[in-house]
């Protein structure tokens, strides 16, 4: 009997017990991290050493481990799946039994992933997403890679299954032509990480630090850090200089941390990034600790965006991001290919949007775009200056580089803003001083069109058009109201008159 016979109920690999056990323990520890920290704090304050050989401690740990081992075994035994004609069926549940039935025609995406535990025991997980849901609906946590690949192919097959066993054997014996189109070298990953927007990473690092502080606020207070800090910095001239040097050092450390965070994150997430060209689209494989295999079917792609910045452009680096219908938000971030050169970008765009570059006619937004950006920048300057209103006059010199930066940002934002609409494609350009983005959407994949007007736009007979696909919206800002209405009517007409599938 074939190992990949999916027409009879089967379990995942027995190694799944280890995966279920590891994931369950991790979730519990993550949820109880504050309680665990408080527990150790209690012993820290009492000055007593924790006796790990105490029978109570040993029994507690043993009971904890035994509970999750039994839980993992029962969950494994009560988890079965199979394919019945055109339906994927999953039965699970230890006490409360649950049966999920999904039509193959409703399946939008099937992902093969591999976390650290799965890499160690040589299994993969398979996740299934369906239309009408924004999160992963089903995940099989432990399959051999060949079995996962065979199941993925069968789930994404659109043809009727008359004889499931025969089809499974065909899948097993057939060899699909898959060519490596692009493989990111380690050098490219390093260059991508170095040229990232490190200010975004700085914001993330600060948010992480403040989050940790809020979680461990009571624990930190035990060390009386604030009082010691205040004692160290008395308000005299020497201490003021020390405070300035401390702040400068802290800022430098934060910037270095942000740089390293961007670099490590880019390398880890995109490690061994490989793009395969397939007859129906592309397949992306990447990741160090969490490996993932993503299929990009041409017909299911909704929006595509080219991104770069001045540093990346100088290095010849571009990123191509895709969105697909009904993909959960976390998963959506992984649908990108970094480190591409200009030639590769043009090839892939022409593959998914044939002839789009020859049809682009750029139209600019109204110059009110500049006025709005100026008003926003003035508001930001006021916010920055309010805290230093009583500071010495020299402190206000910080406004000079800020005004120059905001002015350059505004001019480049207007310079890079454009839109192009024809019978087949919508193309929208955006950007600022550093970054540049170009978004593409096929007109027959438009789901809705909305015209928005602020009171300031209404006085000038302007409007902003939002064009919605099944995954995200494209914005055309500050155009004449009559043009906005023409765009809306044209796109709605194209949607109603064309008999083409949007996914």
Coordinates of C-alpha atoms in Angstrom, one line a residue:
X1 CA 0.0 0.0 0.0
X2 CA 1.3 3.5 -0.9
X3 CA 2.6 5.5 2.0
X4 CA 0.8 8.5 0.4
X5 CA -2.6 7.0 0.1
X6 CA -4.8 9.9 1.3
X7 CA -8.2 8.3 0.7
X8 CA -8.0 6.4 4.0
X9 CA -7.8 8.1 7.4
X10 CA -4.2 8.5 8.5
X11 CA -2.3 10.1 11.4
X12 CA 0.7 12.4 11.2
X13 CA 4.2 11.1 11.9
X14 CA 4.7 9.6 15.4
X15 CA 7.3 12.3 15.8
X16 CA 4.4 14.6 16.0
X17 CA 4.2 13.7 19.7
X18 CA 7.5 15.5 20.3
X19 CA 6.3 18.5 18.3
X20 CA 3.0 18.7 20.2
X21 CA 4.8 18.3 23.5
X22 CA 7.3 21.0 22.7
X23 CA 4.8 23.5 21.4
X24 CA 2.4 23.0 24.4
X25 CA 5.2 23.4 26.9
X26 CA 6.5 26.6 25.1
X27 CA 3.0 28.1 25.1
X28 CA 2.5 27.5 28.9
X29 CA 6.0 28.9 29.8
X30 CA 5.4 31.9 27.6
X31 CA 2.0 32.6 29.2
X32 CA 3.4 32.1 32.7
X33 CA 6.7 34.0 32.3
X34 CA 5.6 36.8 34.7
X35 CA 4.5 34.2 37.4
X36 CA 7.8 32.3 37.0
X37 CA 9.8 35.6 37.3
X38 CA 7.8 36.4 40.5
X39 CA 8.5 33.0 41.9
X40 CA 12.3 33.4 41.5
X41 CA 12.1 36.9 42.8
X42 CA 10.6 35.5 46.0
X43 CA 13.6 33.4 46.6
X44 CA 15.9 36.2 45.6
X45 CA 14.4 38.5 48.2
X46 CA 14.5 35.8 50.9
X47 CA 18.1 35.1 50.4
X48 CA 17.5 31.4 50.3
X49 CA 18.9 29.2 47.6
X50 CA 16.3 27.2 45.6
X51 CA 16.6 23.5 46.5
X52 CA 16.1 21.8 43.2
X53 CA 16.6 18.4 44.9
X54 CA 13.6 19.0 47.2
X55 CA 11.1 16.2 46.6
X56 CA 8.3 18.8 46.1
X57 CA 10.2 20.5 43.3
X58 CA 11.0 17.1 41.7
X59 CA 7.4 15.9 41.9
X60 CA 6.1 19.2 40.5
X61 CA 8.4 19.1 37.5
X62 CA 7.7 15.4 37.0
X63 CA 3.9 15.9 37.1
X64 CA 4.2 18.8 34.7
X65 CA 6.2 16.8 32.2
X66 CA 4.0 13.7 32.5
X67 CA 0.8 15.7 32.0
X68 CA 2.1 17.2 28.7
X69 CA 3.5 13.8 27.5
X70 CA 0.0 12.2 28.0
X71 CA -1.7 15.2 26.4
X72 CA 0.6 15.0 23.4
X73 CA 0.0 11.3 23.0
X74 CA -3.8 11.6 23.2
X75 CA -3.8 14.5 20.8
X76 CA -1.7 12.5 18.3
X77 CA -4.0 9.5 18.6
X78 CA -7.1 11.6 18.1
X79 CA -5.8 13.5 15.0
X80 CA -6.7 11.9 11.7
X81 CA -7.1 13.3 8.2
X82 CA -8.0 12.0 4.7
X83 CA -9.4 13.1 1.3
X84 CA -12.9 12.0 0.3
X85 CA -13.4 12.9 -3.4
X86 CA -13.1 16.7 -3.5
X87 CA -13.1 17.3 0.3
X88 CA -10.3 17.3 2.8
X89 CA -11.5 16.0 6.1
X90 CA -9.8 16.4 9.5
X91 CA -11.0 14.6 12.7
X92 CA -9.5 15.8 16.0
X93 CA -10.2 16.3 19.7
X94 CA -9.5 14.3 22.9
X95 CA -12.8 14.9 24.8
X96 CA -14.7 17.2 22.5
X97 CA -14.5 15.6 19.1
X98 CA -14.4 17.9 16.1
X99 CA -14.7 17.2 12.4
X100 CA -13.6 19.8 9.8
X101 CA -14.5 19.3 6.1
X102 CA -13.0 21.6 3.5
X103 CA -13.8 21.6 -0.2
X104 CA -10.6 21.6 -2.3
X105 CA -12.0 24.4 -4.5
X106 CA -12.0 26.7 -1.4
X107 CA -8.4 26.1 -0.5
X108 CA -6.3 29.2 -1.3
X109 CA -2.9 28.4 0.1
X110 CA -1.0 25.4 1.4
X111 CA 2.3 26.1 3.2
X112 CA 5.1 23.7 4.3
X113 CA 7.0 25.0 7.4
X114 CA 9.7 23.7 9.6
X115 CA 10.6 25.2 13.1
X116 CA 13.6 24.3 15.1
X117 CA 12.1 21.2 16.8
X118 CA 10.8 19.9 13.4
X119 CA 14.3 20.4 11.9
X120 CA 15.9 18.4 14.7
X121 CA 13.5 15.4 14.2
X122 CA 13.3 15.8 10.4
X123 CA 9.6 16.5 9.9
X124 CA 7.6 19.4 8.5
X125 CA 4.2 21.0 9.2
X126 CA 1.6 21.6 6.6
X127 CA -0.8 24.6 6.9
X128 CA -4.0 25.1 5.0
X129 CA -5.8 28.4 4.4
X130 CA -9.3 28.7 2.8
X131 CA -11.3 31.5 1.3
X132 CA -13.3 33.5 3.8
X133 CA -10.8 33.2 6.6
X134 CA -7.9 35.5 7.5
X135 CA -6.0 32.9 9.6
X136 CA -4.6 29.5 9.2
X137 CA -7.5 27.1 9.5
X138 CA -5.7 23.7 9.7
X139 CA -2.2 22.7 10.6
X140 CA -0.7 19.2 10.5
X141 CA 2.4 19.5 12.7
X142 CA 4.4 16.5 11.7
X143 CA 4.7 14.9 8.2
X144 CA 7.7 13.6 6.3
X145 CA 8.6 16.1 3.6
X146 CA 7.7 13.8 0.6
X147 CA 4.3 13.1 2.2
X148 CA 3.7 16.8 2.8
X149 CA 4.6 17.7 -0.8
X150 CA 2.3 15.0 -2.1
X151 CA -0.6 16.1 0.0
X152 CA 0.1 19.8 -1.0
X153 CA -0.1 18.9 -4.7
X154 CA -3.3 17.0 -4.3
X155 CA -5.0 19.7 -2.2
X156 CA -4.1 22.3 -4.8
X157 CA -5.3 20.2 -7.6
X158 CA -8.5 21.7 -9.1
X159 CA -9.6 18.6 -11.1
X160 CA -12.2 16.1 -9.8
X161 CA -10.8 13.1 -8.0
X162 CA -12.5 9.9 -9.3
X163 CA -10.0 7.5 -7.9
X164 CA -8.0 9.0 -5.1
X165 CA -5.5 6.1 -4.9
X166 CA -4.7 6.2 -8.6
X167 CA -4.2 10.0 -8.5
X168 CA -1.9 9.7 -5.5
X169 CA 0.3 7.2 -7.3
X170 CA 0.3 9.6 -10.3
X171 CA 1.5 12.4 -8.1
X172 CA 4.2 10.2 -6.5
X173 CA 5.5 9.0 -9.9
X174 CA 5.3 12.3 -11.8
X175 CA 8.2 14.8 -11.7
X176 CA 7.2 18.4 -12.0
X177 CA 9.7 20.6 -13.8
X178 CA 10.9 23.0 -11.2
X179 CA 13.8 25.3 -12.0
X180 CA 15.8 27.4 -9.6
X181 CA 15.3 31.0 -10.8
X182 CA 17.1 32.9 -8.0
X183 CA 19.1 32.1 -4.9
X184 CA 20.2 34.9 -2.6
X185 CA 23.8 34.7 -1.6
X186 CA 24.9 35.3 2.0
X187 CA 26.6 38.5 0.8
X188 CA 23.3 39.8 -0.6
X189 CA 21.5 39.0 2.6
X190 CA 24.2 41.0 4.6
X191 CA 23.9 43.9 2.2
X192 CA 20.1 43.8 2.5
X193 CA 20.4 43.9 6.3
X194 CA 23.0 46.7 6.3
X195 CA 20.8 48.9 4.0
X196 CA 17.6 48.3 5.9
X197 CA 15.6 51.2 7.5
X198 CA 17.2 51.1 10.9
X199 CA 14.9 53.8 12.3
X200 CA 12.0 51.3 12.1
X201 CA 14.2 48.8 14.0
X202 CA 14.9 51.5 16.6
X203 CA 11.2 52.0 17.2
X204 CA 10.7 48.2 17.5
X205 CA 13.7 48.0 20.0
X206 CA 12.3 50.8 22.1
X207 CA 8.8 49.3 22.1
X208 CA 10.3 46.0 23.2
X209 CA 12.3 47.6 26.0
X210 CA 9.2 49.5 27.3
X211 CA 7.1 46.3 27.0
X212 CA 9.7 44.5 29.1
X213 CA 9.8 47.3 31.7
X214 CA 6.0 47.2 32.0
X215 CA 6.0 43.4 32.5
X216 CA 8.9 43.4 35.0
X217 CA 8.3 46.8 36.6
X218 CA 7.9 45.4 40.1
X219 CA 10.9 43.2 39.7
X220 CA 13.1 46.1 38.6
X221 CA 11.9 48.3 41.5
X222 CA 13.5 45.7 43.9
X223 CA 16.9 46.8 42.7
X224 CA 16.1 50.5 43.5
X225 CA 17.5 51.5 40.1
X226 CA 15.7 54.9 40.0
X227 CA 17.0 56.0 43.4
X228 CA 20.5 55.0 42.6
X229 CA 20.3 56.8 39.3
X230 CA 19.1 60.0 41.0
X231 CA 21.9 59.7 43.6
X232 CA 24.5 59.4 40.8
X233 CA 23.3 62.4 38.9
X234 CA 23.2 65.4 41.3
X235 CA 22.3 68.7 39.6
X236 CA 25.7 70.2 39.3
X237 CA 27.8 71.1 36.3
X238 CA 29.9 68.0 36.4
X239 CA 26.9 65.7 36.8
X240 CA 25.1 67.5 33.9
X241 CA 28.0 66.7 31.6
X242 CA 27.9 63.1 32.9
X243 CA 24.1 63.0 32.1
X244 CA 24.7 64.3 28.6
X245 CA 27.4 61.7 28.0
X246 CA 25.2 59.0 29.4
X247 CA 22.4 59.9 27.0
X248 CA 24.7 60.1 24.1
X249 CA 26.2 56.7 25.0
X250 CA 22.7 55.3 25.4
X251 CA 21.6 56.6 22.0
X252 CA 24.7 55.1 20.3
X253 CA 24.0 51.7 22.0
X254 CA 20.4 51.9 20.8
X255 CA 21.4 52.7 17.3
X256 CA 24.0 49.8 17.3
X257 CA 21.3 47.5 18.7
X258 CA 18.9 48.6 16.0
X259 CA 21.5 48.0 13.3
X260 CA 22.3 44.5 14.6
X261 CA 18.6 43.7 14.9
X262 CA 17.9 44.7 11.3
X263 CA 20.9 42.7 10.1
X264 CA 20.2 39.5 12.1
X265 CA 16.5 39.6 11.4
X266 CA 17.1 39.9 7.6
X267 CA 19.6 37.1 7.5
X268 CA 17.6 34.7 9.8
X269 CA 14.2 35.3 8.0
X270 CA 15.7 35.0 4.5
X271 CA 18.4 32.4 5.1
X272 CA 18.9 30.2 2.0
X273 CA 16.3 32.2 0.1
X274 CA 15.6 30.3 -3.1
X275 CA 13.0 31.0 -5.7
X276 CA 11.8 28.2 -8.0
X277 CA 10.0 28.9 -11.3
X278 CA 7.0 26.6 -11.9
X279 CA 4.5 26.3 -14.7
X280 CA 1.8 28.1 -12.7
X281 CA 3.9 30.7 -10.9
X282 CA 6.8 30.7 -8.3
X283 CA 7.7 28.9 -5.2
X284 CA 9.7 30.6 -2.3
X285 CA 11.7 28.7 0.2
X286 CA 13.6 30.5 3.0
X287 CA 14.3 30.7 6.8
X288 CA 16.9 29.5 9.3
X289 CA 15.1 28.6 12.5
X290 CA 11.6 28.6 10.9
X291 CA 11.9 27.3 7.4
X292 CA 8.9 28.0 5.1
X293 CA 7.9 26.9 1.6
X294 CA 5.4 29.2 -0.1
X295 CA 3.6 28.7 -3.4
X296 CA 2.8 31.8 -5.5
X297 CA 0.2 30.9 -8.1
X298 CA -0.1 33.6 -10.7
X299 CA -3.9 33.6 -10.8
X300 CA -4.1 34.0 -7.0
X301 CA -1.7 37.0 -6.7
X302 CA -3.7 40.2 -5.9
X303 CA -1.2 43.0 -5.4
X304 CA 2.5 43.2 -6.2
X305 CA 4.9 45.9 -4.9
X306 CA 8.5 46.8 -5.8
X307 CA 10.4 48.4 -3.0
X308 CA 13.8 49.9 -2.6
X309 CA 15.6 52.8 -1.0
X310 CA 18.5 55.0 -2.0
X311 CA 21.1 52.8 -0.3
X312 CA 19.6 49.6 -1.8
X313 CA 19.3 51.2 -5.2
X314 CA 23.0 52.1 -5.1
X315 CA 23.8 48.5 -4.4
X316 CA 21.4 47.3 -7.1
X317 CA 19.0 45.7 -4.6
X318 CA 15.2 45.5 -4.9
X319 CA 12.4 43.7 -3.0
X320 CA 9.3 42.2 -4.6
X321 CA 6.3 41.7 -2.3
X322 CA 3.1 39.8 -3.1
X323 CA -0.3 39.6 -1.5
X324 CA -2.7 36.8 -2.0
X325 CA -6.4 36.5 -1.1
X326 CA -7.3 35.5 2.4
X327 CA -3.7 35.1 3.7
X328 CA -3.4 35.8 7.4
X329 CA -1.6 39.0 8.2
X330 CA 1.5 37.4 9.8
X331 CA 1.9 35.0 6.8
X332 CA 1.5 37.9 4.3
X333 CA 4.8 39.4 5.5
X334 CA 6.7 36.3 4.2
X335 CA 5.5 36.7 0.6
X336 CA 8.5 38.7 -0.5
X337 CA 11.7 38.2 -2.4
X338 CA 14.7 40.4 -1.4
X339 CA 18.0 41.0 -3.1
X340 CA 16.7 41.0 -6.7
X341 CA 18.4 43.1 -9.3
X342 CA 16.7 45.4 -11.8
X343 CA 16.7 42.8 -14.6
X344 CA 15.1 40.1 -12.4
X345 CA 12.5 42.6 -11.2
X346 CA 11.5 43.5 -14.7
X347 CA 11.4 39.8 -15.8
X348 CA 9.1 38.9 -12.9
X349 CA 6.8 41.9 -13.3
X350 CA 6.4 41.2 -17.0
X351 CA 5.7 37.5 -16.2
X352 CA 2.8 38.4 -13.9
X353 CA 1.7 41.7 -15.6
X354 CA 2.5 41.2 -19.3
X355 CA 3.3 44.4 -21.1
X356 CA 2.6 46.7 -18.1
X357 CA 5.7 48.8 -18.5
X358 CA 4.9 49.8 -22.1
X359 CA 1.3 50.8 -21.1
X360 CA 2.2 53.1 -18.1
X361 CA 1.1 56.7 -18.5
X362 CA 1.9 58.6 -15.4
X363 CA -0.6 61.1 -13.9
X364 CA 0.3 63.3 -10.9
X365 CA -1.9 64.1 -7.9
X366 CA -3.0 67.7 -7.3
X367 CA -0.4 70.1 -5.8
X368 CA -2.6 70.1 -2.7
X369 CA -0.6 66.9 -1.9
X370 CA 2.4 69.2 -1.1
X371 CA 0.2 71.5 1.1
X372 CA -1.1 68.6 3.1
X373 CA 2.4 67.2 3.7
X374 CA 3.6 70.7 4.8
X375 CA 0.7 71.0 7.3
X376 CA 1.5 67.5 8.7
X377 CA 5.2 68.5 9.1
X378 CA 4.4 71.7 10.8
X379 CA 2.2 69.8 13.3
X380 CA 5.1 67.4 14.0
X381 CA 7.5 70.3 14.5
X382 CA 5.1 71.8 17.1
X383 CA 5.0 68.4 18.9
X384 CA 8.8 68.3 19.0
X385 CA 9.2 71.9 20.2
X386 CA 6.6 71.8 23.0
X387 CA 8.7 69.7 25.4
X388 CA 11.8 72.1 24.9
X389 CA 9.9 75.4 25.1
X390 CA 11.7 76.4 28.2
X391 CA 15.1 75.1 27.1
X392 CA 18.0 77.4 26.2
X393 CA 17.7 79.1 22.8
X394 CA 20.5 76.9 21.3
X395 CA 18.4 73.8 21.7
X396 CA 16.0 75.2 19.1
X397 CA 18.7 74.9 16.5
X398 CA 17.6 71.3 16.2
X399 CA 14.7 72.7 14.0
X400 CA 17.1 73.6 11.2
X401 CA 18.0 70.0 10.2
X402 CA 14.4 68.9 10.9
X403 CA 13.0 71.6 8.6
X404 CA 15.4 70.6 5.8
X405 CA 14.5 66.9 6.3
X406 CA 10.8 67.5 6.3
X407 CA 11.1 69.8 3.2
X408 CA 13.1 67.2 1.3
X409 CA 10.6 64.5 2.3
X410 CA 7.7 66.5 1.0
X411 CA 9.3 67.3 -2.3
X412 CA 10.4 63.7 -2.9
X413 CA 7.0 62.4 -1.8
X414 CA 5.3 64.5 -4.5
X415 CA 8.0 63.7 -7.1
X416 CA 7.5 59.9 -6.6
X417 CA 3.7 60.0 -6.4
X418 CA 1.9 59.0 -9.6
X419 CA -0.8 56.7 -10.9
X420 CA -1.6 54.9 -14.2
X421 CA -4.8 53.2 -15.1
X422 CA -5.5 51.3 -18.4
X423 CA -7.7 48.4 -19.5
X424 CA -5.6 45.8 -17.8
X425 CA -3.5 47.3 -15.0
X426 CA -3.5 49.9 -12.1
X427 CA 0.0 51.1 -11.2
X428 CA 0.6 53.5 -8.3
X429 CA 4.0 55.0 -7.3
X430 CA 4.7 56.3 -3.8
X431 CA 7.7 57.1 -1.7
X432 CA 9.6 59.6 0.5
X433 CA 13.2 60.9 0.6
X434 CA 14.7 57.5 1.1
X435 CA 12.2 54.8 0.1
X436 CA 10.4 54.2 -3.2
X437 CA 7.4 51.8 -3.8
X438 CA 5.6 50.8 -7.0
X439 CA 2.3 48.8 -6.7
X440 CA 0.6 46.8 -9.4
X441 CA -3.0 45.5 -9.6
X442 CA -4.9 43.9 -12.4
X443 CA -8.2 45.7 -13.1
X444 CA -10.3 42.5 -13.1
X445 CA -9.1 41.7 -9.5
X446 CA -10.7 44.9 -8.2
X447 CA -13.3 44.2 -5.5
X448 CA -14.5 47.6 -4.6
X449 CA -13.7 51.3 -5.3
X450 CA -14.3 54.1 -2.7
X451 CA -14.1 57.9 -3.1
X452 CA -13.1 59.8 0.1
X453 CA -13.2 63.5 0.7
X454 CA -12.0 65.5 3.7
X455 CA -13.5 69.0 4.3
X456 CA -10.3 70.5 2.9
X457 CA -10.5 68.4 -0.3
X458 CA -14.2 69.2 -0.7
X459 CA -13.5 73.0 -0.9
X460 CA -11.0 72.3 -3.7
X461 CA -13.1 69.7 -5.5
X462 CA -10.5 67.0 -4.8
X463 CA -10.9 63.5 -3.6
X464 CA -8.8 60.4 -2.7
X465 CA -9.6 57.1 -4.5
X466 CA -9.1 53.7 -2.6
X467 CA -9.1 50.6 -4.9
X468 CA -9.7 47.4 -3.0
X469 CA -8.5 43.9 -4.0
X470 CA -9.2 40.8 -2.0
X471 CA -6.0 41.4 0.1
X472 CA -5.3 45.1 0.4
X473 CA -6.1 48.6 -0.9
X474 CA -4.2 50.9 -3.3
X475 CA -4.6 54.6 -2.7
X476 CA -4.7 57.3 -5.3
X477 CA -4.5 60.6 -3.3
X478 CA -5.7 64.1 -4.0
X479 CA -6.9 64.1 -7.6
X480 CA -9.7 66.1 -9.1
X481 CA -13.2 65.0 -8.1
X482 CA -14.4 64.5 -11.7
X483 CA -11.4 62.3 -12.5
X484 CA -12.0 60.3 -9.3
X485 CA -15.6 59.6 -10.4
X486 CA -14.4 58.6 -13.9
X487 CA -11.9 56.2 -12.4
X488 CA -14.5 54.7 -10.1
X489 CA -17.0 54.2 -12.9
X490 CA -14.4 52.8 -15.3
X491 CA -13.1 50.2 -12.8
X492 CA -16.6 49.1 -11.7
X493 CA -17.5 48.8 -15.4
X494 CA -14.4 46.6 -16.0
X495 CA -15.3 44.4 -13.0
X496 CA -18.9 43.9 -14.2
X497 CA -18.2 43.4 -17.9
X498 CA -15.2 41.0 -17.7
X499 CA -15.8 37.3 -17.1
X500 CA -12.4 36.5 -15.6
X501 CA -11.6 34.9 -12.2
X502 CA -10.1 37.2 -9.6
X503 CA -8.3 34.3 -7.9

